[in-house]
Amino acid sequence: MEQILANGVYLGSQYAMIALGLTLIFALMNVLNFAHGQMYVIGGFVTYTFYGQWGVPFVLALVMSCVTLAILGALIERYLFAPVIKGSAREESTMLLAAGIAFLLDALILIIFGEKQRGVPKIVDGVFNYDFRLIMPYDRILICILAILSIVAFIGLMQYTKTGRALRALAQDRTAAQLMGVNVDRYSMIGFALGAMLAGLVGGLLVTITGVNLGMGGPTSIKAFMMVMIGGAGVISGAIWGGIILGFMEAIGLAVLSQYGDITYLLIFISLMIFLAIRPQGLMGKPWG
Amino acid sequence: MQRRSLMKSALTAATLTALAATAAFAENPVLKIGFVGVTSGPAAAWGISNQRSMEARAAWINETGGYTIGDTTYDIEIVSFDDQKDPKRAIAGMEKMAQEGIHYVVGPNVDDGAAAVRPVAEANGIMYFPYAFPKSLYQAPASNAVLGMVANYQSGPAIYKYLMEEKGVKTVAFIAANESDPLSQRDGGVEAATSLGMEVVSSNVTYQVDTTDFTPVLTPIMRTRPDLLVLSGVSPANAPQLIRSARELGFEGVISTETAQDAGVLAEGAGDLANGFISVGGASTPELASPMMKEFVQRYTDMFGEYNDESNTKVYALEYILETLKADPSAIDNVDTFQATMDTFEAPNPYMNGDAKLRYVGMSSFGQKRQVAVPLVVNVYQDGKFETLFVAEVD
């Protein structure tokens, strides 16, 4: 039981971080960013390059991942999403654009970083072992703490800074925010950059545990969408709860159902379908959007 | 005026370049060899190592004047198609090869893709070299598929027997990704281990293909305390993470797989925790690799920036195709002749030291010669590189 709880907390914290960026972008711009997983992968590869290849301190490599993804996100919003949103009233235009960006980033990742699985040296050695009832490597514990601190910092930024207030205003009512003097174009770009930066941050953190490879983008996006659907699309607290719930469902399922084969995700998907049939707006979402 | 001169110069340069290119291509006729396999998504490493091996070898051949088959010297062109590990795409890829008049194709990389393309290949006179293990692909009445590597039901028993005799292994646990290839390899492994008298303590645990964190997946297996943990059909992307998680969970037994791996990937992903990991390779270790193999590795590295140890096995398929065509040039557009030649074909293996031969095998497993005789080289990973554990042959 201790192991299941620990695995749940660890998985939940990393999943919540992945979902945060996605739901932020959706809240601000009503864009389903299918390229979120690819941004996560790029974040992992940037940390791999700086920390694993060039020997730069891990924290600095992590900062480079954040900066790279923030710039990439800002450019994507400024030159791709903003013109499409202004020029097309159809929501599927941004969805197609996001899918196209995902394919583009996949191709670029292959060209720049290659097809191989990449990993970096452990940031902390050693394993916490409590009588074989609870086993957790120290690097996972550290990453889990860093992920939780990052989530807290993000909530703090959204709650207590001018930028955060502007972003929340934008998410609540774009027109009203504009009428109140919020520079919608500027804060849309900042919000998208922040969402991409979160993907880069979690990619950089997790490359120390899971490594990174070209094919991780698509599945990561799918998991992120599941978490957002569970918690409620466009709601920050919903993304966090969605991540935690998915993390615990996965940890419990893998421990309890392992002898029946890989049915954990089958049951998670069935549960999600039933849940969405009853509550389509998710846990924290509002029925009116 | 200046602008007009510039345009004239540019046009002249372009024309000359085009003529030079045409002349270069016109030197030798082109022999197209196809590749249909996965070069995108989570399993991209499997197909890309195939494709790049072929491209590196083709570039080498072309650079040194081409490949002589009968009275004609050909430049080799590799025509590639990414099937995205989707059987429908694999069929489309094989149809494209047929439309281009290609008779020899390497791939697909996985079981369902290889099975899906069989009707297209047989209907269009295409010999194909899959990296997939279902016996039905290679047993009569199937005729056009040639297994491009050693199958797990051939390497598995050899590895288990070695571990029983040398390491005293008695109990074994299997873990596999939840998709056709790894699951069928797991089933084959369980059967082989049981028939050798090993006790299978766990074989039901599987994981999603896109799993990145294996600690929760492995925890139930670790409770069974096996002597040997087999990573059935594990992809190079997942192997280091599985090894790392198993070791971090306190597993001290032997870990093995029957798929080819890359030492660099293991070193980065698992470091010293991967020491002792057993996998299957090709002519990879220094004591086995011939000068030609070493040059291939160098050329591959120069061309793509980094070598992939999986190519130690995947270098062979193109060589087999070309050498067999050389043995009977009339097979160049007639796969019936190619199949007849396969029964008696034999040529020196240029990638291995010693007197190893290129020849077709498979009589024991398939009842007909539908497998390339790649050496069964079992490697153990130690401190960043593979060392040869033992070498065997497949009949």
XYZ file of C-alpha atoms in Angstrom:
684
model
C 0.000 0.000 0.000
C 2.825 2.405 0.877
C 4.403 1.736 -2.525
C 1.125 2.357 -4.335
C 0.636 5.673 -2.531
C 4.193 6.780 -3.231
C 3.909 5.814 -6.914
C 0.581 7.638 -7.086
C 1.993 10.848 -5.629
C 5.012 10.696 -7.914
C 2.999 9.964 -11.081
C 0.299 12.451 -10.096
C 2.726 15.327 -9.607
C 4.414 14.813 -12.954
C 1.118 14.318 -14.778
C -0.325 17.460 -13.187
C 2.611 19.473 -14.466
C 2.161 18.100 -17.979
C -1.541 18.966 -17.949
C -1.067 22.475 -16.541
C 0.521 23.943 -19.663
C -2.055 22.350 -21.920
C -5.027 23.596 -19.957
C -3.517 27.093 -19.644
C -3.260 27.428 -23.415
C -6.781 26.076 -23.837
C -8.153 28.474 -21.218
C -6.540 31.522 -22.785
C -7.012 30.854 -26.462
C -9.487 28.002 -26.816
C -6.733 26.121 -28.646
C -6.289 22.360 -28.285
C -2.532 22.246 -28.520
C -1.824 18.821 -30.025
C 1.864 19.768 -30.100
C 2.087 19.928 -26.293
C 3.720 16.488 -26.106
C 6.292 17.454 -28.711
C 7.110 20.566 -26.672
C 7.633 18.306 -23.661
C 9.988 16.169 -25.737
C 11.971 19.207 -26.914
C 12.299 20.296 -23.278
C 13.742 16.873 -22.487
C 16.179 17.017 -25.385
C 17.368 20.532 -24.469
C 18.149 19.412 -20.908
C 19.776 16.276 -22.325
C 21.992 18.384 -24.595
C 23.045 20.887 -21.955
C 23.280 18.584 -18.946
C 23.958 15.186 -20.497
C 26.148 16.202 -23.408
C 27.819 19.463 -22.491
C 28.068 18.969 -18.727
C 26.230 22.163 -17.815
C 24.795 22.041 -14.245
C 21.345 20.469 -14.177
C 19.553 23.541 -12.860
C 21.021 25.683 -15.625
C 20.061 23.066 -18.223
C 16.539 23.125 -16.821
C 16.454 26.912 -17.169
C 17.619 26.541 -20.783
C 14.738 24.138 -21.444
C 12.290 26.658 -19.996
C 13.745 29.569 -21.957
C 13.911 27.613 -25.223
C 10.318 26.459 -24.942
C 9.073 29.867 -23.838
C 10.647 31.439 -26.924
C 9.372 28.655 -29.154
C 5.875 28.999 -27.665
C 5.881 32.764 -28.101
C 6.974 32.457 -31.732
C 4.375 29.788 -32.471
C 1.633 31.928 -30.950
C 2.764 35.163 -32.587
C 3.348 33.862 -36.104
C 1.074 30.840 -36.377
C -1.859 30.757 -33.968
C -2.589 34.483 -33.712
C -3.000 35.002 -37.488
C -5.126 31.856 -37.811
C -7.360 32.832 -34.880
C -7.840 36.306 -36.331
C -8.449 35.044 -39.852
C -10.711 32.094 -39.179
C -13.783 31.782 -36.997
C -13.747 27.995 -37.282
C -12.247 26.226 -34.268
C -10.979 23.335 -36.368
C -8.528 25.697 -38.075
C -6.477 25.970 -34.886
C -6.805 22.225 -34.286
C -5.427 21.468 -37.732
C -2.671 24.002 -37.195
C -1.765 22.395 -33.852
C -1.684 18.944 -35.454
C 0.517 20.301 -38.248
C 2.890 21.848 -35.717
C 3.073 18.505 -33.897
C 4.144 16.738 -37.109
C 6.614 19.516 -37.897
C 8.179 19.347 -34.444
C 8.406 15.545 -34.677
C 10.305 15.877 -37.947
C 12.595 18.546 -36.529
C 13.283 16.463 -33.414
C 14.294 13.517 -35.621
C 16.620 15.693 -37.713
C 18.212 17.528 -34.786
C 18.312 14.928 -32.022
C 18.057 11.617 -33.893
C 15.944 8.523 -33.393
C 17.604 7.057 -30.315
C 16.414 6.987 -26.742
C 18.468 9.486 -24.743
C 19.208 9.623 -21.056
C 21.225 11.725 -18.666
C 23.318 10.879 -15.592
C 21.335 10.566 -12.386
C 21.108 13.834 -10.489
C 21.051 12.023 -7.135
C 22.283 8.501 -6.458
C 20.773 6.067 -4.032
C 17.434 4.462 -3.258
C 15.160 4.950 -0.261
C 14.165 1.495 0.894
C 11.817 1.039 3.845
C 11.913 -2.675 4.563
C 11.072 -3.452 0.897
C 7.593 -2.058 1.570
C 8.396 1.313 0.089
C 11.163 1.663 -2.459
C 11.777 4.995 -4.115
C 15.021 6.210 -5.717
C 16.143 9.541 -4.312
C 16.105 11.198 -7.740
C 12.388 10.426 -8.069
C 11.720 11.902 -4.661
C 13.646 15.022 -5.660
C 11.844 15.332 -9.006
C 8.507 14.831 -7.257
C 9.322 17.640 -4.790
C 10.518 19.909 -7.617
C 7.330 19.208 -9.575
C 5.137 20.040 -6.565
C 7.145 23.232 -5.914
C 6.792 24.203 -9.583
C 3.034 23.721 -9.395
C 2.871 25.854 -6.247
C 5.020 28.535 -7.908
C 2.767 28.504 -10.963
C -0.358 28.888 -8.835
C 1.361 31.727 -6.988
C 2.204 33.431 -10.255
C -1.357 33.122 -11.481
C -2.845 34.348 -8.195
C -0.566 37.109 -7.012
C 1.128 38.762 -9.989
C -0.144 41.322 -12.479
C 0.578 38.917 -15.334
C -1.327 36.164 -13.588
C -4.338 38.391 -12.996
C -4.319 39.467 -16.644
C -4.115 35.849 -17.786
C -6.982 34.856 -15.511
C -9.047 37.760 -16.770
C -8.322 36.693 -20.329
C -9.344 33.133 -19.553
C -12.611 34.228 -17.927
C -13.799 36.640 -20.603
C -11.578 37.773 -23.441
C -13.779 40.694 -24.502
C -14.297 41.979 -20.976
C -10.556 41.761 -20.327
C -9.888 43.785 -23.463
C -12.461 46.396 -22.420
C -10.718 46.643 -19.037
C -7.450 47.525 -20.740
C -5.714 44.135 -20.883
C -3.496 43.895 -23.943
C -5.043 40.721 -25.289
C -2.457 40.030 -28.007
C 0.458 40.475 -25.631
C -0.985 38.346 -22.862
C -2.069 35.642 -25.291
C 1.535 35.369 -26.373
C 2.763 35.392 -22.771
C 0.210 32.742 -21.820
C 1.163 30.476 -24.721
C 4.844 30.944 -23.902
C 4.119 30.083 -20.270
C 2.220 26.941 -21.283
C 5.051 25.855 -23.576
C 7.564 26.686 -20.843
C 5.737 24.367 -18.438
C 5.982 21.587 -21.022
C 9.703 22.298 -21.343
C 10.162 22.340 -17.581
C 8.483 18.986 -17.019
C 10.335 17.503 -20.016
C 13.614 18.708 -18.523
C 12.755 17.344 -15.089
C 11.623 13.949 -16.303
C 14.493 13.323 -18.690
C 16.489 12.480 -15.560
C 14.070 9.649 -14.777
C 12.512 8.420 -18.000
C 14.966 9.623 -20.619
C 13.537 11.024 -23.806
C 12.934 9.843 -27.347
C 11.341 10.980 -30.543
C 8.143 9.008 -30.083
C 7.142 10.296 -26.667
C 5.290 13.369 -27.930
C 2.030 11.878 -29.175
C 1.352 9.602 -26.169
C 2.217 12.454 -23.790
C -0.328 14.699 -25.496
C -2.984 11.983 -25.218
C -2.356 11.565 -21.493
C -2.415 15.329 -21.029
C -5.788 15.535 -22.798
C -7.144 12.783 -20.562
C -6.113 14.705 -17.465
C -7.647 17.896 -18.788
C -10.872 16.056 -19.599
C -11.027 14.544 -16.111
C -10.381 17.839 -14.369
C -12.294 20.134 -16.696
C -10.894 21.836 -19.770
C -9.354 25.241 -19.161
C -9.418 25.038 -15.361
C -6.026 25.152 -13.645
C -7.126 23.335 -10.497
C -8.894 20.818 -12.729
C -5.661 19.986 -14.524
C -3.927 19.409 -11.194
C -6.710 17.147 -9.942
C -6.847 15.393 -13.303
C -3.132 14.648 -13.086
C -3.323 13.409 -9.528
C -6.357 11.217 -10.239
C -4.774 9.700 -13.344
C -1.520 9.131 -11.468
C -3.265 7.286 -8.643
C -5.498 5.297 -11.004
C -2.422 4.178 -12.892
C -0.453 3.321 -9.731
C -3.338 1.363 -8.205
C -4.226 -0.376 -11.475
C -0.662 -1.473 -12.189
C -0.266 -2.857 -8.676
C -3.623 -4.568 -8.274
C -4.367 -5.706 -11.829
C -0.903 -6.674 -13.036
C -1.665 -10.389 -13.125
C -4.548 -9.808 -15.544
C -2.319 -8.242 -18.212
C -2.319 -4.681 -19.355
C -5.903 -3.805 -18.499
C -5.172 -0.748 -16.354
C -5.555 1.760 -19.158
C -8.480 -0.163 -20.610
C -10.315 0.341 -17.307
C -9.151 3.956 -17.065
C -10.562 4.688 -20.528
C -13.852 2.940 -19.720
C -14.089 4.893 -16.451
C -13.351 8.115 -18.305
C -16.083 7.442 -20.853
C -18.642 6.724 -18.141
C -17.508 9.753 -16.148
C -17.728 12.088 -19.145
C -21.154 10.733 -20.033
C -22.326 11.757 -16.554
C -20.257 14.930 -16.218
C -19.056 16.081 -19.641
C -17.514 19.282 -18.277
C -15.134 17.319 -16.027
C -14.627 17.696 -12.284
C -14.026 21.428 -12.054
C -15.294 22.675 -15.417
C -18.466 24.659 -15.873
C -21.211 23.278 -18.140
C -21.308 26.545 -20.092
C -17.566 26.437 -20.879
C 22.842 44.693 -67.964
C 24.601 43.457 -64.893
C 21.425 41.720 -63.796
C 21.072 40.049 -67.201
C 24.667 38.765 -66.983
C 24.000 37.412 -63.552
C 20.917 35.583 -64.793
C 22.863 34.190 -67.735
C 25.614 32.942 -65.452
C 23.094 31.390 -63.118
C 21.291 29.664 -65.986
C 24.547 28.365 -67.419
C 25.642 27.072 -64.020
C 22.280 25.414 -63.466
C 22.370 23.778 -66.898
C 25.907 22.531 -66.404
C 25.048 21.197 -62.959
C 22.007 19.417 -64.337
C 24.048 17.958 -67.178
C 26.775 16.857 -64.795
C 24.229 15.240 -62.530
C 22.586 13.483 -65.461
C 25.983 12.323 -66.673
C 26.830 11.006 -63.223
C 23.555 9.090 -63.010
C 23.947 7.919 -66.567
C 27.258 6.226 -65.758
C 25.561 3.159 -64.284
C 22.032 1.898 -64.494
C 20.219 2.090 -61.175
C 19.093 -0.942 -59.190
C 16.343 0.030 -56.772
C 16.018 -1.823 -53.486
C 13.057 -0.993 -51.263
C 12.636 -0.484 -47.561
C 9.219 -0.568 -45.905
C 9.376 -0.110 -42.160
C 8.768 2.124 -39.195
C 10.805 5.326 -39.151
C 8.555 7.498 -37.013
C 6.929 7.234 -33.605
C 8.104 5.287 -30.547
C 9.611 2.406 -32.554
C 11.389 4.672 -35.060
C 14.809 3.462 -33.926
C 14.129 -0.013 -35.350
C 13.339 1.144 -38.869
C 15.758 4.043 -39.003
C 18.680 1.762 -38.188
C 17.501 -0.445 -41.094
C 17.108 2.431 -43.507
C 20.392 4.071 -42.580
C 22.290 0.788 -42.809
C 21.006 0.364 -46.345
C 21.699 3.961 -47.287
C 25.206 3.868 -45.839
C 26.034 0.645 -47.672
C 24.475 1.886 -50.936
C 26.442 5.143 -50.752
C 29.616 3.155 -50.163
C 28.927 0.903 -53.154
C 28.088 3.846 -55.409
C 31.155 5.776 -54.301
C 33.390 2.866 -55.213
C 31.985 2.496 -58.724
C 28.804 0.489 -58.249
C 27.872 -3.170 -57.836
C 28.477 -5.633 -60.643
C 25.799 -8.222 -61.278
C 26.469 -10.307 -64.360
C 27.796 -7.999 -67.064
C 26.233 -4.864 -65.667
C 27.452 -2.543 -62.946
C 24.642 -0.854 -61.051
C 24.352 2.119 -58.782
C 22.175 1.164 -55.822
C 19.222 3.353 -54.907
C 17.301 2.805 -51.686
C 13.593 3.605 -51.954
C 12.151 4.033 -48.463
C 8.614 4.103 -47.107
C 7.633 4.826 -43.493
C 4.798 2.448 -42.567
C 4.409 4.101 -39.136
C 4.066 0.585 -37.693
C 0.609 0.458 -39.232
C -0.256 -2.644 -41.320
C -2.431 -0.562 -43.682
C 0.496 1.763 -44.334
C 2.785 -1.254 -44.792
C 0.483 -2.531 -47.541
C 0.528 0.906 -49.174
C 4.314 0.876 -48.948
C 4.619 -2.520 -50.598
C 2.196 -1.420 -53.332
C 4.395 1.603 -53.948
C 7.383 -0.707 -54.310
C 5.440 -2.796 -56.844
C 4.506 0.333 -58.800
C 8.163 1.298 -58.948
C 9.073 -2.118 -60.316
C 11.076 -3.070 -57.233
C 11.485 -6.807 -56.618
C 13.550 -6.770 -53.414
C 12.404 -5.061 -50.235
C 13.800 -4.996 -46.709
C 11.186 -4.889 -43.922
C 8.628 -4.501 -42.421
C 9.891 -4.395 -38.842
C 6.942 -5.869 -36.974
C 4.724 -8.970 -37.097
C 1.408 -7.503 -38.212
C 2.992 -5.359 -40.917
C 4.979 -8.298 -42.270
C 1.853 -10.470 -42.345
C -0.202 -7.735 -44.005
C 2.141 -7.228 -46.953
C 2.409 -10.907 -47.816
C -0.397 -10.985 -50.448
C 0.935 -7.828 -52.135
C 4.482 -9.167 -52.220
C 3.504 -12.589 -53.545
C 1.150 -11.151 -56.161
C 3.727 -8.679 -57.457
C 6.841 -10.838 -57.431
C 8.555 -9.141 -54.505
C 10.968 -10.886 -52.152
C 10.910 -9.168 -48.771
C 13.119 -9.469 -45.697
C 11.028 -8.796 -42.575
C 12.274 -8.463 -39.009
C 9.217 -10.298 -37.745
C 9.032 -13.745 -36.230
C 5.712 -15.509 -37.052
C 6.655 -18.851 -38.556
C 3.733 -18.779 -40.977
C 5.515 -16.050 -42.932
C 8.378 -18.359 -43.746
C 6.771 -21.787 -43.910
C 5.249 -23.133 -47.134
C 2.992 -22.197 -48.802
C 4.452 -18.757 -47.981
C 7.293 -18.209 -50.380
C 8.497 -14.631 -50.625
C 9.481 -13.672 -47.082
C 13.007 -14.196 -45.731
C 13.593 -13.622 -42.022
C 16.275 -10.959 -41.748
C 17.546 -11.828 -38.285
C 17.595 -14.525 -35.617
C 14.153 -15.195 -34.151
C 13.513 -15.187 -30.430
C 12.496 -18.865 -30.499
C 15.984 -19.573 -31.826
C 18.014 -17.282 -29.565
C 15.895 -17.612 -26.405
C 16.524 -21.309 -25.722
C 20.257 -20.839 -26.354
C 20.430 -17.968 -23.850
C 18.321 -19.740 -21.204
C 20.346 -22.923 -21.517
C 23.582 -20.967 -21.145
C 22.265 -19.178 -18.061
C 21.037 -22.415 -16.472
C 24.367 -24.103 -16.987
C 26.713 -21.195 -16.314
C 24.818 -19.052 -13.804
C 22.591 -21.577 -12.086
C 19.409 -19.779 -13.127
C 16.291 -21.688 -12.071
C 13.397 -19.226 -12.024
C 12.400 -16.715 -14.670
C 9.936 -13.846 -15.017
C 8.824 -12.282 -18.289
C 7.632 -8.770 -18.997
C 6.452 -7.517 -22.384
C 4.868 -4.495 -23.996
C 1.194 -4.953 -24.763
C 1.448 -5.373 -28.539
C 1.737 -8.265 -30.927
C 5.514 -8.689 -31.335
C 6.561 -8.558 -27.680
C 3.585 -10.671 -26.590
C 4.314 -13.404 -29.119
C 7.985 -13.293 -28.137
C 7.008 -13.605 -24.495
C 4.821 -16.626 -25.251
C 7.671 -18.213 -27.199
C 10.052 -17.483 -24.338
C 7.729 -18.992 -21.726
C 7.388 -22.126 -23.838
C 11.156 -22.407 -24.308
C 11.926 -21.790 -20.630
C 9.331 -24.327 -19.500
C 10.619 -26.973 -21.875
C 14.136 -26.443 -20.522
C 12.853 -27.058 -16.989
C 12.909 -23.492 -15.683
C 10.192 -22.319 -13.315
C 8.251 -19.373 -14.753
C 7.301 -17.275 -11.721
C 5.651 -14.404 -13.605
C 4.581 -13.957 -17.221
C 1.379 -11.929 -17.126
C 2.783 -8.469 -16.464
C 2.655 -6.225 -19.511
C 2.994 -2.505 -20.060
C 1.673 0.123 -22.435
C 3.948 0.774 -25.389
C 4.207 4.437 -24.408
C 5.116 3.746 -20.762
C 7.992 5.899 -19.561
C 8.064 5.051 -15.872
C 8.448 1.340 -15.209
C 8.753 1.297 -11.441
C 5.024 0.702 -10.839
C 4.960 -1.881 -13.644
C 7.892 -3.863 -12.294
C 7.011 -3.747 -8.613
C 4.735 -6.862 -8.706
C 7.379 -8.867 -10.596
C 10.080 -8.008 -8.091
C 8.012 -9.624 -5.361
C 8.361 -12.975 -7.169
C 12.186 -12.734 -6.812
C 13.148 -14.439 -10.115
C 16.732 -15.424 -10.964
C 16.231 -14.150 -14.511
C 14.126 -11.271 -15.805
C 13.415 -11.473 -19.551
C 12.422 -8.266 -21.326
C 10.503 -9.889 -24.182
C 10.738 -8.023 -27.474
C 11.862 -4.898 -25.682
C 12.535 -1.845 -27.826
C 15.852 -0.015 -27.383
C 13.891 2.956 -26.039
C 12.396 0.950 -23.168
C 15.281 -1.359 -22.270
C 17.379 1.128 -20.242
C 14.374 2.330 -18.267
C 13.274 -1.208 -17.448
C 16.780 -2.198 -16.379
C 17.174 0.914 -14.273
C 13.830 0.477 -12.542
C 14.462 -3.223 -11.872
C 17.876 -2.542 -10.338
C 16.555 0.374 -8.293
C 13.849 -1.906 -6.957
C 16.589 -4.189 -5.668
C 16.652 -6.851 -8.374
C 20.051 -8.588 -8.351
C 19.453 -11.400 -10.850
C 20.224 -11.570 -14.558
C 18.320 -9.432 -17.091
C 18.157 -10.494 -20.730
C 16.345 -9.922 -23.991
C 16.295 -11.517 -27.427
C 16.247 -8.244 -29.337
C 19.227 -6.189 -30.494
C 20.198 -3.192 -28.382
C 22.476 -0.182 -28.578
C 25.354 0.152 -26.085
C 25.264 3.953 -26.167
C 21.570 4.039 -25.332
C 22.084 1.615 -22.444
C 25.021 3.641 -21.136
C 23.024 6.871 -21.166
C 19.786 5.449 -19.858
C 20.958 2.991 -17.253
C 24.706 3.505 -16.832
C 26.419 0.895 -14.670
C 23.037 -0.543 -13.728
C 23.017 -2.136 -17.200
C 26.204 -4.115 -16.516
C 25.536 -7.797 -17.079
C 22.530 -7.189 -19.352
C 22.368 -9.873 -22.036
C 21.091 -9.192 -25.547
C 21.466 -10.420 -29.094
C 23.726 -8.617 -31.529
C 25.452 -9.060 -34.860
C 29.113 -8.877 -35.812
C 29.520 -6.156 -33.272
C 32.318 -6.887 -30.860
C 35.956 -6.134 -31.790
C 36.960 -9.789 -31.889
C 34.232 -10.617 -34.446
C 34.088 -7.520 -36.652
C 36.032 -7.732 -39.903
C 37.842 -4.692 -41.395
C 34.853 -4.248 -43.728
C 32.488 -4.145 -40.761
C 34.684 -1.546 -39.105
C 34.691 0.536 -42.274
C 30.917 0.224 -42.503
C 30.598 1.519 -38.940
C 32.899 4.425 -39.767
C 31.010 5.321 -42.945
C 27.648 5.080 -41.180
C 28.972 7.342 -38.423
C 30.345 9.850 -40.932
C 27.057 9.872 -42.817
C 24.635 10.128 -39.921
C 26.724 11.472 -37.068
C 26.307 8.456 -34.813
C 26.334 4.676 -35.201
C 23.525 2.429 -34.020
C 24.549 -1.005 -32.711
C 21.289 -2.456 -34.044
C 22.801 -2.009 -37.486
C 25.237 -4.816 -36.696
C 22.365 -7.111 -37.573
C 20.635 -4.887 -40.086
C 23.658 -4.466 -42.312
C 23.068 -7.973 -43.658
C 19.792 -7.905 -45.604
C 20.999 -5.670 -48.450
C 24.223 -7.661 -48.695
C 22.264 -10.896 -49.000
C 20.055 -9.481 -51.738
C 22.981 -8.196 -53.774
C 25.164 -11.273 -53.301
C 22.312 -13.589 -54.276
C 21.632 -11.517 -57.383
C 25.320 -11.675 -58.178
C 25.166 -15.463 -57.884
C 22.365 -15.553 -60.454
C 21.949 -12.303 -62.405
C 18.747 -13.497 -64.059
C 17.055 -13.147 -60.657
C 17.211 -9.399 -60.938
C 13.589 -9.284 -62.081
C 12.564 -12.853 -61.398
C 12.040 -13.884 -57.801
C 11.413 -17.523 -58.760
C 15.020 -17.707 -59.872
C 16.060 -15.920 -56.692
C 14.235 -18.525 -54.604
C 15.871 -21.364 -56.513
C 19.295 -19.764 -56.005
C 18.694 -19.423 -52.260
C 18.799 -23.203 -51.809
C 22.434 -23.485 -52.881
C 23.710 -19.932 -52.355
C 26.873 -19.441 -50.339
C 29.343 -16.544 -50.211
C 31.962 -15.299 -47.756
C 30.568 -13.189 -44.908
C 32.411 -9.879 -45.366
C 31.412 -8.503 -41.965
C 32.885 -11.204 -39.751
C 36.405 -12.392 -39.148
C 37.132 -16.027 -39.886
C 35.450 -18.221 -42.471
C 31.814 -17.294 -41.752
C 29.493 -17.622 -44.750
C 26.469 -15.837 -46.088
C 23.882 -18.514 -46.750
C 20.203 -19.097 -46.290
C 19.026 -21.273 -43.431
C 15.756 -22.071 -41.711
C 15.185 -25.748 -42.554
C 14.771 -26.639 -38.865
C 12.393 -23.813 -38.023
C 10.494 -23.348 -41.290
C 11.062 -26.429 -43.432
C 12.580 -24.291 -46.190
C 15.490 -21.883 -46.474
C 13.790 -18.611 -45.665
C 16.175 -17.024 -43.186
C 19.486 -15.234 -43.574
C 22.324 -16.873 -41.673
C 23.080 -13.993 -39.364
C 25.416 -15.174 -36.624
C 23.642 -15.705 -33.320
C 25.909 -13.495 -31.253
C 24.871 -13.212 -27.637
C 26.360 -10.142 -26.006
C 26.680 -8.957 -22.471
C 26.811 -5.242 -21.715
C 29.715 -4.178 -19.535
C 30.920 -0.643 -18.765
C 29.608 1.075 -21.877
C 30.196 -1.635 -24.453
C 29.121 -5.105 -25.494
C 31.282 -8.155 -24.951
C 30.624 -11.432 -26.746
C 29.169 -14.027 -24.408
C 28.933 -16.784 -26.984
C 28.347 -17.289 -30.698
C 26.049 -19.898 -32.165
C 24.550 -20.717 -35.534
C 20.987 -21.186 -36.668
C 20.214 -24.078 -38.974
